[in-house]
mmCIF file of C-alpha atoms in Angstrom:
data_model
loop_
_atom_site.group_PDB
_atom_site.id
_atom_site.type_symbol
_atom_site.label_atom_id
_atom_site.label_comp_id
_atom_site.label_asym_id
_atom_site.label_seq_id
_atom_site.Cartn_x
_atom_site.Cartn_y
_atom_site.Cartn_z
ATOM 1 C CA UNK A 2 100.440 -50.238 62.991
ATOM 2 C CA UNK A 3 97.500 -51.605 65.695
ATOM 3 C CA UNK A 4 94.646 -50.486 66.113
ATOM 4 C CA UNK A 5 92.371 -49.766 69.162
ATOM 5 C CA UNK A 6 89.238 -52.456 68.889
ATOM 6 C CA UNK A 7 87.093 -49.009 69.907
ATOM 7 C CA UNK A 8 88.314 -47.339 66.589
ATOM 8 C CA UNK A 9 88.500 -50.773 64.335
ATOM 9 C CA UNK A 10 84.430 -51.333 65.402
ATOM 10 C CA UNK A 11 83.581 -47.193 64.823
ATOM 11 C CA UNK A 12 84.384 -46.879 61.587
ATOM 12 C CA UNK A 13 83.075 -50.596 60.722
ATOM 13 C CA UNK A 14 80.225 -49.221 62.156
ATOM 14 C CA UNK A 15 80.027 -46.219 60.046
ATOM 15 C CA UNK A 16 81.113 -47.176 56.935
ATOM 16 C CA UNK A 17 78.354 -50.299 57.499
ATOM 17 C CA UNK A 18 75.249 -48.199 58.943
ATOM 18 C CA UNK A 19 75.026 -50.566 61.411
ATOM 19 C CA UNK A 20 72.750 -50.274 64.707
ATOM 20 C CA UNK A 21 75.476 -50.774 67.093
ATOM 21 C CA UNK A 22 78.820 -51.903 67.788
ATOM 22 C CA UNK A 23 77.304 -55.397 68.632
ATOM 23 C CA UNK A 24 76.353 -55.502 64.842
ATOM 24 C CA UNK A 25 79.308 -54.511 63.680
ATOM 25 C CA UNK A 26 81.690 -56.569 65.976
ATOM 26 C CA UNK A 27 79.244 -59.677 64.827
ATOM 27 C CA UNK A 28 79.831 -58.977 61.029
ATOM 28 C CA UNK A 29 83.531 -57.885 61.490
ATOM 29 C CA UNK A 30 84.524 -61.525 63.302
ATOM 30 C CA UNK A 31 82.276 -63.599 60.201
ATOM 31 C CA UNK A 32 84.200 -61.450 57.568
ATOM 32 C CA UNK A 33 87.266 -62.206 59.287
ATOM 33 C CA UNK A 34 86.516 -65.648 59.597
ATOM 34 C CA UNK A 35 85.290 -66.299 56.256
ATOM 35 C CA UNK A 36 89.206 -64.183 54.614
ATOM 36 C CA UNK A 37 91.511 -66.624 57.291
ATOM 37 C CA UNK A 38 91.048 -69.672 55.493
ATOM 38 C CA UNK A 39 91.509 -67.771 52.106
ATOM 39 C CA UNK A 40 95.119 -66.493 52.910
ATOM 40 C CA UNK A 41 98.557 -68.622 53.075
ATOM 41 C CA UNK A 42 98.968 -69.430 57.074
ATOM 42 C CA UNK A 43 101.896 -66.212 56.810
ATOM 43 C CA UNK A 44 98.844 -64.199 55.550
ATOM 44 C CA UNK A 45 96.797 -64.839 58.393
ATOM 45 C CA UNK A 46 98.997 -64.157 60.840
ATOM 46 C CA UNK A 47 100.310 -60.942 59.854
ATOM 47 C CA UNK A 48 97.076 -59.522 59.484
ATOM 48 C CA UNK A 49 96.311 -60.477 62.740
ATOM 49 C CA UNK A 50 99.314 -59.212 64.610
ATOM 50 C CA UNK A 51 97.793 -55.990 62.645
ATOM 51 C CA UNK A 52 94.231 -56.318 64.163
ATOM 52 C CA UNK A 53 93.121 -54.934 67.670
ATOM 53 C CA UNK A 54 93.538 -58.528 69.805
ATOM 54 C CA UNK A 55 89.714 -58.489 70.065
ATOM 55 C CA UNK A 56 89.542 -59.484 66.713
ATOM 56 C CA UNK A 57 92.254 -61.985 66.439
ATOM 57 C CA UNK A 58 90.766 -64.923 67.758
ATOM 58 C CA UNK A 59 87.521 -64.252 64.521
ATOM 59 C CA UNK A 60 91.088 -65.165 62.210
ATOM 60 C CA UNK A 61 92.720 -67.587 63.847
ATOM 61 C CA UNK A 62 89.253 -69.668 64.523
ATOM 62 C CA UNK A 63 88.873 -69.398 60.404
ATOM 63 C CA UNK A 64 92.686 -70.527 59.498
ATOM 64 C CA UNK A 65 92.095 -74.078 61.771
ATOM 65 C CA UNK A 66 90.068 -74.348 58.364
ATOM 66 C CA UNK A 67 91.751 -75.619 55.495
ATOM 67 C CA UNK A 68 93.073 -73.469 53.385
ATOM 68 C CA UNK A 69 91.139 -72.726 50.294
ATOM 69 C CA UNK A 70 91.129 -71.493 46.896
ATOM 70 C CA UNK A 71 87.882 -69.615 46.528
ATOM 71 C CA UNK A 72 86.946 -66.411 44.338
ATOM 72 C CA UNK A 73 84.581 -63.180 45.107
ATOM 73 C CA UNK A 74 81.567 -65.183 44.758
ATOM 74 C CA UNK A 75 81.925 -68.097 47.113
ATOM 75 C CA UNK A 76 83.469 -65.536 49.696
ATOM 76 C CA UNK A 77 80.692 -63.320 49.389
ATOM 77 C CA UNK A 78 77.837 -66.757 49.414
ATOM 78 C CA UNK A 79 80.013 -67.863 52.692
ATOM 79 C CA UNK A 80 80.147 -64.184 54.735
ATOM 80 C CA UNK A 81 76.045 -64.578 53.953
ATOM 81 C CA UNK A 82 75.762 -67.682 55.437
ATOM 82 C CA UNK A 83 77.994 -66.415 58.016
ATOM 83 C CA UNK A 84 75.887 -63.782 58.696
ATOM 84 C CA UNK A 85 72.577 -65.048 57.885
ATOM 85 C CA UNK A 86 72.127 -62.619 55.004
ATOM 86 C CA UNK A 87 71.452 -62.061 51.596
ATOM 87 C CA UNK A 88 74.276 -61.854 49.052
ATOM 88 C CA UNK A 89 73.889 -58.270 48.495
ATOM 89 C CA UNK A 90 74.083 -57.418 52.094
ATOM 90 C CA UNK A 91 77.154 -60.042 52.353
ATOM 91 C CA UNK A 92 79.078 -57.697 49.708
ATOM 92 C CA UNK A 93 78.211 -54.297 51.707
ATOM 93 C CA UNK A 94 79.207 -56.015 55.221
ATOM 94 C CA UNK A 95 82.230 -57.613 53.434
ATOM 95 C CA UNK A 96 83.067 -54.228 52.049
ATOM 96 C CA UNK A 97 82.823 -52.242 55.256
ATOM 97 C CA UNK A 98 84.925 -54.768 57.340
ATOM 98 C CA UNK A 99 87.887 -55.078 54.710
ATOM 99 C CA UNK A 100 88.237 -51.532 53.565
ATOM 100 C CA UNK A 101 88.527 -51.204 57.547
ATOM 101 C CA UNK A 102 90.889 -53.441 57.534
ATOM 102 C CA UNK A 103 92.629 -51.090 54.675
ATOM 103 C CA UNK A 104 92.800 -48.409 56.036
ATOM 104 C CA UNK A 105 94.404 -49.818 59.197
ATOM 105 C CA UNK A 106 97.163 -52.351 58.033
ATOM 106 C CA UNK A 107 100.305 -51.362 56.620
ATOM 107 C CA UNK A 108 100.213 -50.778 52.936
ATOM 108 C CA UNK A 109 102.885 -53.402 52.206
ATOM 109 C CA UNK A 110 100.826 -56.102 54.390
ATOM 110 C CA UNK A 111 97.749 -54.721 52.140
ATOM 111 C CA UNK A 112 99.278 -55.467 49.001
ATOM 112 C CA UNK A 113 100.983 -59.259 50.953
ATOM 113 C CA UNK A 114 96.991 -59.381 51.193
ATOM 114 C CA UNK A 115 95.633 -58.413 47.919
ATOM 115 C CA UNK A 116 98.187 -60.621 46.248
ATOM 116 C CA UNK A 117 97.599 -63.901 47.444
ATOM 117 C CA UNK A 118 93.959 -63.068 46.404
ATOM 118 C CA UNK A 119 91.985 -63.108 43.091
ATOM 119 C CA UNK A 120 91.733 -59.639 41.660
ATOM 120 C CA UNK A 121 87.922 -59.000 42.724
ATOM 121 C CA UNK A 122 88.899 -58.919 46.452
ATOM 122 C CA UNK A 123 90.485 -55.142 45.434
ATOM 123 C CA UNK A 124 86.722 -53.885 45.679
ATOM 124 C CA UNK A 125 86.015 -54.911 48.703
ATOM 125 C CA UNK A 126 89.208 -53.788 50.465
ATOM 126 C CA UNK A 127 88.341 -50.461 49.189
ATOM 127 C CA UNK A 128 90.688 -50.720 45.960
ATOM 128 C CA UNK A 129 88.819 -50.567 42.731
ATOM 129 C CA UNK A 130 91.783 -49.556 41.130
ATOM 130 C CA UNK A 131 93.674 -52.564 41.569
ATOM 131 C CA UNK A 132 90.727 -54.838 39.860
ATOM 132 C CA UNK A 133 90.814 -56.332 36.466
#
């Protein structure tokens, strides 16, 4: 179930209100980068043989991190300093990239996702209903 990079960045792009596709290719590769070292190695590389190639390299860079146990919070502090932005912003660019990345990856690599993950994540994939 690819998807084109053009299509991956557009709706990023919409769903974000951002500028450009520069903008939202920037925030889509720290969001990325920021989940990789979050999800089992398996994790990682599913997703990414899910991801236009343009993208893949934003994971892969992120899982030669070691892997960590972190919740919403320090995700959302980390895609900020990423980004260079505030914590508020981090949760709206976090939430455009990964419910983008929901609506393009299979359902059952979703859920592979969403369960190796604290509950929280749901939101920001797009899921509320799958949140404590």
């Amino acid at each position: 179930m690819s998807t084109s990079y053009d299509e991956f960045l557009n709706e990023v792009r919409e769903l974000g209100e951002y500028a450009d596709r520069e903008e939202a290719d920037q925030v889509s590769r720290a969001v990325l980068g920021v989940l990789a070292p979050r999800l089992p190695a398996n994790g990682a590389e599913h997703l990414v043989a899910q991801l236009p190639d343009e993208l893949s390299d934003a994971v892969r860079q992120g899982e030669l991190l070691d892997a960590e146990s972190f919740g919403v919070e320090e995700f959302l502090t980390r895609v900020a300093a990423a980004t260079g932005a505030r914590p508020k912003t981090a949760e709206w660019d976090a939430s455009a990239v990964l419910t983008t990345v929901a609506h393009r990856i299979t359902g059952g690599q979703l859920n592979h996702i969403l369960s190796q993950l604290p509950s929280g994540f749901a939101v920001l994939f797009g899921k509320p209903e799958l949140s404590d």
